[in-house]
Short mmCIF file of C-alpha atoms in Angstrom, two decimals:
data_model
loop_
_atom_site.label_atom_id
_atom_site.label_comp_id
_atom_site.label_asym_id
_atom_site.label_seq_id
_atom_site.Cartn_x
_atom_site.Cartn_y
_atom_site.Cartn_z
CA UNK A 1 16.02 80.02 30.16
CA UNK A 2 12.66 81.09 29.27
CA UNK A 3 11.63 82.47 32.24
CA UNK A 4 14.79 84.13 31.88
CA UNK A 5 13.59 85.37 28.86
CA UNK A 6 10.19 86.34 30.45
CA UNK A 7 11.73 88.50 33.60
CA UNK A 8 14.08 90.59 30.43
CA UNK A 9 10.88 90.88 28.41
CA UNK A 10 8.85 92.33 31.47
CA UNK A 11 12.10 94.71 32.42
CA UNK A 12 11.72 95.78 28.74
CA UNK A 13 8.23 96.43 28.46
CA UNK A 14 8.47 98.28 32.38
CA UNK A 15 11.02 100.53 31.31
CA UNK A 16 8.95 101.57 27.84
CA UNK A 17 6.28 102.44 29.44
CA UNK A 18 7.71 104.20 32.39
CA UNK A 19 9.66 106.45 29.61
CA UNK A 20 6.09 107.16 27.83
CA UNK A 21 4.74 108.10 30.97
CA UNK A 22 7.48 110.50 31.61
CA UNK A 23 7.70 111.68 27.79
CA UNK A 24 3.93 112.20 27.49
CA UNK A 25 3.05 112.75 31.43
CA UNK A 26 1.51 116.39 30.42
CA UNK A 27 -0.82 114.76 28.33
CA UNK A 28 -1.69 111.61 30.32
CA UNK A 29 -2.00 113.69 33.67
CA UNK A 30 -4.78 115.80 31.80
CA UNK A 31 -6.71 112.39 30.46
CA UNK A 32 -6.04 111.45 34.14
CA UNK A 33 -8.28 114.28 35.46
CA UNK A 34 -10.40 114.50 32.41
CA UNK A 35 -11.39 110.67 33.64
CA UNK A 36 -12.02 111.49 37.43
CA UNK A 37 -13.97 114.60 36.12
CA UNK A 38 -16.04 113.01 33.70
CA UNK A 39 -16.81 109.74 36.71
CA UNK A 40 -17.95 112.42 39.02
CA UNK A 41 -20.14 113.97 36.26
CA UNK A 42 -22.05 110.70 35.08
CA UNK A 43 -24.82 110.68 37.84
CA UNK A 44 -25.33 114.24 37.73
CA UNK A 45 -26.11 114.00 33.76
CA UNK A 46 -28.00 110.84 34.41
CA UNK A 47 -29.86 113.68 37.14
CA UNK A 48 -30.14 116.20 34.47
CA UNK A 49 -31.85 113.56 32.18
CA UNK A 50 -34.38 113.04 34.62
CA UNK A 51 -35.76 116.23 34.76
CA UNK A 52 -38.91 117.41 33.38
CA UNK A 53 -40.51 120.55 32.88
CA UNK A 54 -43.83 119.47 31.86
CA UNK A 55 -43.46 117.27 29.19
CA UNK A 56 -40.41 118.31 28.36
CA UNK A 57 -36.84 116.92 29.30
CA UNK A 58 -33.55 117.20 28.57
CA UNK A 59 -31.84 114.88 26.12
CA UNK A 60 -28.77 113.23 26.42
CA UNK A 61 -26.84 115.67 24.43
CA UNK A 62 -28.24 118.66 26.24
CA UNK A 63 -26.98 117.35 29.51
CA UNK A 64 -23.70 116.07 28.06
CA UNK A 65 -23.09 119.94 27.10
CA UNK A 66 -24.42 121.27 30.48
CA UNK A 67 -21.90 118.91 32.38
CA UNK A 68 -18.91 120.33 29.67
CA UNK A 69 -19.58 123.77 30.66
CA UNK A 70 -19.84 123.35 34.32
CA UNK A 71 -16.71 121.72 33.95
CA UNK A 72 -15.09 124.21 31.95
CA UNK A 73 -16.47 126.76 34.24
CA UNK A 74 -15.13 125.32 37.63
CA UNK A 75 -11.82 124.36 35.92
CA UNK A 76 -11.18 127.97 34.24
CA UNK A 77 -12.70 129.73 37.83
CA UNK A 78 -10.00 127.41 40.25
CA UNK A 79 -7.28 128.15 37.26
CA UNK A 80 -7.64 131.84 37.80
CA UNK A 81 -7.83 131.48 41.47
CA UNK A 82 -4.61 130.18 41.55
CA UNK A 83 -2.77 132.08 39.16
CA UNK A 84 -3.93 135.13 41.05
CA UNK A 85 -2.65 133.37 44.57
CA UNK A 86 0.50 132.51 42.93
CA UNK A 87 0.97 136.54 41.87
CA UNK A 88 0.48 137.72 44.83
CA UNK A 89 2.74 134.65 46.62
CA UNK A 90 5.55 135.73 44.60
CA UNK A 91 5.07 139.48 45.20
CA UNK A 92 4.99 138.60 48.95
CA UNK A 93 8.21 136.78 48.90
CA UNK A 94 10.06 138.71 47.17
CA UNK A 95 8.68 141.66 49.84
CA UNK A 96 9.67 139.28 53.17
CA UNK A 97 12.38 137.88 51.31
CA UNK A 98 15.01 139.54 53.50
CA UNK A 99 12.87 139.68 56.86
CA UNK A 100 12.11 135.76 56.20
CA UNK A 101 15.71 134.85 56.03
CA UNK A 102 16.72 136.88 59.48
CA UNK A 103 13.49 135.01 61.12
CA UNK A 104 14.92 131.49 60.31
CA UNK A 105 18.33 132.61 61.10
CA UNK A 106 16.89 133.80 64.38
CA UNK A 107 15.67 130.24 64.86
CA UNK A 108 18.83 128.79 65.41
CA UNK A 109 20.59 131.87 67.64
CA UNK A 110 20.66 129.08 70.89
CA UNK A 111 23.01 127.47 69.21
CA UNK A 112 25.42 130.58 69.41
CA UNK A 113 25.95 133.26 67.34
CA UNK A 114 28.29 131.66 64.90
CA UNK A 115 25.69 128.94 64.17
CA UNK A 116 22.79 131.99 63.27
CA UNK A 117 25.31 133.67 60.91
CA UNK A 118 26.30 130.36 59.51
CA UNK A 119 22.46 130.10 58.33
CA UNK A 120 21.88 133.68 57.35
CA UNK A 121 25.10 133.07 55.00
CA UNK A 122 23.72 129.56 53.66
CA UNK A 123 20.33 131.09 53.52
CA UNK A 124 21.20 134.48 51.20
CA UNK A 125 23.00 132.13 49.19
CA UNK A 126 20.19 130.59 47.90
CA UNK A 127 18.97 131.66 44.64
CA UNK A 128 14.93 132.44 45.33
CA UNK A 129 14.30 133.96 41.53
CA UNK A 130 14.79 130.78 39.77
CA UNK A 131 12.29 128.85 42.19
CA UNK A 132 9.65 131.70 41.97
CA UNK A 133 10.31 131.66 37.89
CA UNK A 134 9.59 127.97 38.28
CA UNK A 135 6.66 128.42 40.23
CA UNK A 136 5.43 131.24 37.94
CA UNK A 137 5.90 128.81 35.09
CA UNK A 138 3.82 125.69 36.81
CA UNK A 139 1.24 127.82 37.67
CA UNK A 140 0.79 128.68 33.72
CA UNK A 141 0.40 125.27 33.07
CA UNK A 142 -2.86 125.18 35.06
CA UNK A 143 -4.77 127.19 32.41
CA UNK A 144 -3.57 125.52 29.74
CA UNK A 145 -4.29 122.19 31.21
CA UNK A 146 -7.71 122.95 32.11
CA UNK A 147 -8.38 123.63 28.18
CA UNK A 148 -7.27 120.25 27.60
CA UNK A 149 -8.79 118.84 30.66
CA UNK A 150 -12.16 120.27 29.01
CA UNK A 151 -12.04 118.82 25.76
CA UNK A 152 -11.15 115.09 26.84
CA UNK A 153 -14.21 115.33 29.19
CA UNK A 154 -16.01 116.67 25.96
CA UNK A 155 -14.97 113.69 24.03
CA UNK A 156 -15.55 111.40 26.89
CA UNK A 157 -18.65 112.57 26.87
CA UNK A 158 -19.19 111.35 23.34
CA UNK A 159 -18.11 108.12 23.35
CA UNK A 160 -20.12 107.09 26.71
CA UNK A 161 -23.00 107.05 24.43
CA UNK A 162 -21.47 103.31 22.91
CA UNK A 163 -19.56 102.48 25.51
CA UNK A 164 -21.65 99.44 26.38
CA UNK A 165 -22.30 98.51 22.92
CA UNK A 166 -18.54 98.64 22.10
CA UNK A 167 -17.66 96.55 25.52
CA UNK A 168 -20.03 93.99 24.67
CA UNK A 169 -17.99 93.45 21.36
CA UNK A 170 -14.56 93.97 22.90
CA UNK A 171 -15.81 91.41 25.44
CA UNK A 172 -17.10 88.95 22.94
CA UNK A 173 -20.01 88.01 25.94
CA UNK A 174 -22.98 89.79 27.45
CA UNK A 175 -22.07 87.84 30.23
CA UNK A 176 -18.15 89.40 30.87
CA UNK A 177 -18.92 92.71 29.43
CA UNK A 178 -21.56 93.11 32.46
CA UNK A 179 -18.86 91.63 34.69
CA UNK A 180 -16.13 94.15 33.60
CA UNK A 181 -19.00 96.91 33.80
CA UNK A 182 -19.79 96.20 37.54
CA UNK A 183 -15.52 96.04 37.90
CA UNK A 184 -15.45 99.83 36.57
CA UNK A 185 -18.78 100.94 38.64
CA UNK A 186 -17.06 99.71 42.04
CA UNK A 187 -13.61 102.05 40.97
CA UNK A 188 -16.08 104.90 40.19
CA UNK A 189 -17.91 104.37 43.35
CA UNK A 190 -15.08 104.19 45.49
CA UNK A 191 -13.07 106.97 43.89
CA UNK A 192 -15.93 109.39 43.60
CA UNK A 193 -16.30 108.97 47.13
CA UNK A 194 -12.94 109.74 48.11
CA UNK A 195 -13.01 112.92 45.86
CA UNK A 196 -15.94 113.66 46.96
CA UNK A 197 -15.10 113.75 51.03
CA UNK A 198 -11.47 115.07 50.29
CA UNK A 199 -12.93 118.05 48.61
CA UNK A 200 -15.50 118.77 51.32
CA UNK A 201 -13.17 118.59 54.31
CA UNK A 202 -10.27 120.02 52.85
CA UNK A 203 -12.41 122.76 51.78
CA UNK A 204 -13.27 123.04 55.35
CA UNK A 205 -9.87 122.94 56.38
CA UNK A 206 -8.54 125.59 53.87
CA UNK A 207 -11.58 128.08 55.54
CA UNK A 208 -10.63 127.31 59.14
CA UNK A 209 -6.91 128.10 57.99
CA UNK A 210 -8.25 131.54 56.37
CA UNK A 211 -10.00 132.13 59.49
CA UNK A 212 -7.31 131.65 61.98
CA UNK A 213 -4.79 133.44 59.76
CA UNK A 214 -7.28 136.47 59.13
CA UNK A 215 -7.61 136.25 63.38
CA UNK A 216 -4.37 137.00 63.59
CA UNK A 217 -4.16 140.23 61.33
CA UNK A 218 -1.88 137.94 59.07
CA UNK A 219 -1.53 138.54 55.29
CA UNK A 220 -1.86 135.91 52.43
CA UNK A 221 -4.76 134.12 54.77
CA UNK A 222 -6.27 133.34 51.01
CA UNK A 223 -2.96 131.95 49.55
CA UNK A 224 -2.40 129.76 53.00
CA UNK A 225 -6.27 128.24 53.04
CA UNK A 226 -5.86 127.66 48.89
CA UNK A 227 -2.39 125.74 49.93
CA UNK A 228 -4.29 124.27 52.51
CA UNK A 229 -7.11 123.26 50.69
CA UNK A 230 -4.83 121.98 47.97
CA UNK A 231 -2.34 120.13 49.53
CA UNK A 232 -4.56 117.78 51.85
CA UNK A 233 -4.91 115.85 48.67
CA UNK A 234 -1.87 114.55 49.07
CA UNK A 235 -2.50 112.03 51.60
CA UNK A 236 0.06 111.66 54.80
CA UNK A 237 2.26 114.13 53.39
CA UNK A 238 0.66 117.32 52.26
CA UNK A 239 -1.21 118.13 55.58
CA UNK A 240 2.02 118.10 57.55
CA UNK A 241 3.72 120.46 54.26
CA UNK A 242 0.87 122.72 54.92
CA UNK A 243 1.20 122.97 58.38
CA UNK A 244 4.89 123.95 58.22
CA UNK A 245 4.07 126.46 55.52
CA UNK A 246 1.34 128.26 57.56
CA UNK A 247 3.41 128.29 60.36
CA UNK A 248 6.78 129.60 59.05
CA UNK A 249 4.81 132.14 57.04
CA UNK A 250 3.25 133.67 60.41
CA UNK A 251 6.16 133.57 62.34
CA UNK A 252 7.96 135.42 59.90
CA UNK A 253 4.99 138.00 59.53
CA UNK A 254 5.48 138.50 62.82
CA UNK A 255 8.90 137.82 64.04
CA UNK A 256 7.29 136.95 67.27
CA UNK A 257 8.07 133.11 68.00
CA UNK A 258 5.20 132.83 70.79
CA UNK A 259 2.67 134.16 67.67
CA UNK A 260 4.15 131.95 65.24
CA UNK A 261 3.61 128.33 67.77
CA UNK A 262 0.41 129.53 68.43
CA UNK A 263 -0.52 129.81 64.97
CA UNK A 264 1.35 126.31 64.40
CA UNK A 265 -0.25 124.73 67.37
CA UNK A 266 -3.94 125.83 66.12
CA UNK A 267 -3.56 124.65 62.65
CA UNK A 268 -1.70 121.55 63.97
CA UNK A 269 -5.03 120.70 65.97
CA UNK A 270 -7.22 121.81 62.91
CA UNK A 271 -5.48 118.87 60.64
CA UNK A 272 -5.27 116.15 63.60
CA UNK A 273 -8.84 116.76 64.14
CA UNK A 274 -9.66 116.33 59.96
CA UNK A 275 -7.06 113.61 59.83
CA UNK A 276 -8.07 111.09 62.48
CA UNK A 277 -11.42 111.95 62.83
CA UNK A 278 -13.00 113.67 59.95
CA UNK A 279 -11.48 111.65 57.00
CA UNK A 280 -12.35 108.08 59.10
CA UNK A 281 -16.03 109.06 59.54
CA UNK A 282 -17.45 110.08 56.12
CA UNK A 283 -14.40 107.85 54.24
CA UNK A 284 -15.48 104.89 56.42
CA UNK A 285 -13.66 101.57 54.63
CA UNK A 286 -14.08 102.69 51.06
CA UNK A 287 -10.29 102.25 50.73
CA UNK A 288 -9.02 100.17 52.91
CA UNK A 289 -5.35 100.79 51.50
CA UNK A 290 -2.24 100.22 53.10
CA UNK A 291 -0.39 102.73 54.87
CA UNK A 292 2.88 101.58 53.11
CA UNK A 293 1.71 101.68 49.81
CA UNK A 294 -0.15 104.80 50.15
CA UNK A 295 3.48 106.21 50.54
CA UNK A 296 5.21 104.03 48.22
CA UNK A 297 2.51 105.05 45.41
CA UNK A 298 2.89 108.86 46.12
CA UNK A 299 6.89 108.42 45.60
CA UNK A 300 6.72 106.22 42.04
CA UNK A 301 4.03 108.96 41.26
CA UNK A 302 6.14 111.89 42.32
CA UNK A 303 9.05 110.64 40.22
CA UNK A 304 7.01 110.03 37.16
CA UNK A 305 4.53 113.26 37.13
CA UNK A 306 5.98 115.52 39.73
CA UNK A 307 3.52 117.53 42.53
CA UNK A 308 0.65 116.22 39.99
CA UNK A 309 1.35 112.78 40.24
CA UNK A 310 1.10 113.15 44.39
CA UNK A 311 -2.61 114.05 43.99
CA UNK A 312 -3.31 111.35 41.55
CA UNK A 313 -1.69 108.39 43.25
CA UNK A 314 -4.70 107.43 45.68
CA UNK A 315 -7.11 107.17 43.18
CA UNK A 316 -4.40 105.23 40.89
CA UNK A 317 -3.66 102.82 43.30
CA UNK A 318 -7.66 102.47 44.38
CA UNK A 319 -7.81 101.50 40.66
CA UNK A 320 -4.98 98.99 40.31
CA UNK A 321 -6.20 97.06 43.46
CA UNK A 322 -9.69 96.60 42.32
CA UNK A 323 -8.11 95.54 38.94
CA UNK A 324 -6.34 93.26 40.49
CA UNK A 325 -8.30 91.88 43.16
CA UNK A 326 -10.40 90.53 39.99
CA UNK A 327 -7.70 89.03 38.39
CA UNK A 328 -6.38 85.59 40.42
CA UNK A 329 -2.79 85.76 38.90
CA UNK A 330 -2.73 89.01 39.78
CA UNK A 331 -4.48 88.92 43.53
CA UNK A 332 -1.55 89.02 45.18
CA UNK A 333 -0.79 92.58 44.53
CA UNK A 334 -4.36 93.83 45.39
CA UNK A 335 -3.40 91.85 49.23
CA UNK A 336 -0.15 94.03 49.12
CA UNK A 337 -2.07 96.66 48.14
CA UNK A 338 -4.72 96.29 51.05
CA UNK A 339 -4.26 97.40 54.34
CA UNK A 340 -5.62 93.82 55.82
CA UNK A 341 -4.71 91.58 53.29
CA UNK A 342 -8.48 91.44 52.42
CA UNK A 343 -9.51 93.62 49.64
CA UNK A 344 -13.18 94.31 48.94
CA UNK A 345 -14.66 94.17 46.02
CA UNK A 346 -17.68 94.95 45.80
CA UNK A 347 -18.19 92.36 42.90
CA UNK A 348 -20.12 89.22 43.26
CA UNK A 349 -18.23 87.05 40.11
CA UNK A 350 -14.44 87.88 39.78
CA UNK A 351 -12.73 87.15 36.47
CA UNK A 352 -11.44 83.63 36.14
CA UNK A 353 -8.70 82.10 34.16
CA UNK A 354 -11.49 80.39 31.92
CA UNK A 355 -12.68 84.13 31.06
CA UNK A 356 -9.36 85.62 30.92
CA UNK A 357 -8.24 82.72 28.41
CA UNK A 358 -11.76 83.02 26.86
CA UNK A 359 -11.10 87.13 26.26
#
């Protein structure tokens, strides 16, 4: 009966917090960044710090503001890139909306002409204005997330100053405060360096898309390398999304289905070639996650916090098996987690039940 009691309680307390993360996902998506941000920002201000113009340096607080504004410059500079994209997306649809649905129809003429009309029907039947409203109305979002995006890295900012002195008290022992400090360094280490290499090759990617597009005499080449670029976040999934989208947009640009394979075929090559050889050279085994969860984290995610929730997943689930690789009650779920069973570190002393009990 009471571990009865126990699996209800856990059920309970599950379902609470999966209903605050959905109620309050706006919010918590923005800390989410705001946290990744502010990781990636640490050395550089611990850079800044070191810097000296004669006998002069910069304090703390002078490279804590630096680091804000670069933020808030990079954040508002991508928000308008996209907003812009996402005008002139929805200008172009609505433009080849017509053409684009005779091009797919056209797809399907081998299968007899009753088949093609059958999809040209279907296909005018959707209703494109409320998905481009939606779109419109996501893309919104951005700018007003990157405002709050900005000020939690402003206040994170602030309160790295005590961290250590406030973990130390939390903690109760020098001893497990440095512990838990080395725990966080290895998920800022390891998450850095994903974002890091994601952002440099899919950068890469989303210029060789532009380039092949702009080859072809093919319009939005800047909207299909931002997707590009933007997408390949999303790990498994987003490349192949990409792909498609590049693709069907050129072959309807077109209407010539030899121009719109080749275009496929190219970009095809351009993400195998980032995919199984890029991403395993510079990532190396700084993840080591399982295939399996990889997807099973980017559907939970996708449920909770939408398109947003895809991008975050990785570095989620990087966190949660470090956590938990610490933890021996909990080790079981980092194996899971692990694409060989044996998850790294990266810490010499895990937590033990003595500390845990101690805590």
């Amino acid at each position: 009966m009471r571990r009865l009691q126990v699996w209800f309680l856990g059920i309970i307390a599950f379902a609470v917090i999966l209903f605050l993360l959905v109620q309050a996902k706006f919010l918590l998506i923005s800390l989410a960044i705001a946290i990744m941000l502010f990781s990636l920002t640490s050395d550089a201000i611990s850079y800044i710090q070191h810097l000296r113009f004669g006998e002069a340096r910069f304090s703390v607080w002078v490279a804590s503001l630096l680091a804000v504004l670069l933020i808030a410059s990079v954040l508002i500079s991508l928000s308008a890139l996209i907003l812009t994209q996402a005008n002139t997306v929805v200008f172009t649809v609505m433009q080849y909306a017509d053409p684009a649905q005779k091009a797919v129809a056209t797809m399907f003429s081998w299968m007899g002409a009753d088949v093609e009309q059958a999809v040209l029907n279907w296909l005018k039947g959707v209703q494109i204005g409320p998905w481009l409203a939606t779109m419109a109305g996501q893309a919104g979002n951005i700018a007003s997330g990157a405002v709050l995006v900005t000020l939690f890295v402003g206040f994170l900012f602030l309160e790295r100053l005590w961290f250590r002195p406030k973990l130390v008290s939390l903690m109760g022992d020098a001893e497990r405060a440095r512990r838990v400090e080395r725990i966080i360094s290895s998920i800022v280490h390891r998450v850095n360096r994903y974002l890091i290499v994601k952002t440099v090759v899919s950068l890469v990617t989303g210029a060789l898309v532009y380039a092949v597009m702009m080859a072809f005499g093919l319009e939005l080449a800047v909207a299909m390398g931002v997707l590009t670029f933007v997408l390949n976040f999303i790990p498994n999934v987003g490349s192949i999304v990409a792909t498609i989208a590049v693709g069907l947009v050129a072959y309807v640009q077109t209407g010539d289905p030899f121009s719109g394979l080749a275009v496929l075929a190219i970009v095809t090559g351009i993400q195998f070639v980032v995919g199984q050889v890029l991403d395993p050279l510079f990532l190396g085994r700084t993840l080591q996650l399982s295939s399996f969860g990889i997807i099973a984290s980017l559907a939970f995610w996708a449920a909770v916090w939408g398109i947003p929730g895809m991008f975050l997943a990785v570095p989620i689930m990087v966190s949660i098996m470090i956590v938990c690789s610490h933890i021996p009650r909990l080790r079981p779920v980092a194996v899971l987690l692990s694409r060989e069973g044996l998850p790294e570190t990266d810490v010499d002393h895990p937590i033990t039940r003595r500390d845990q009990s101690a805590a």
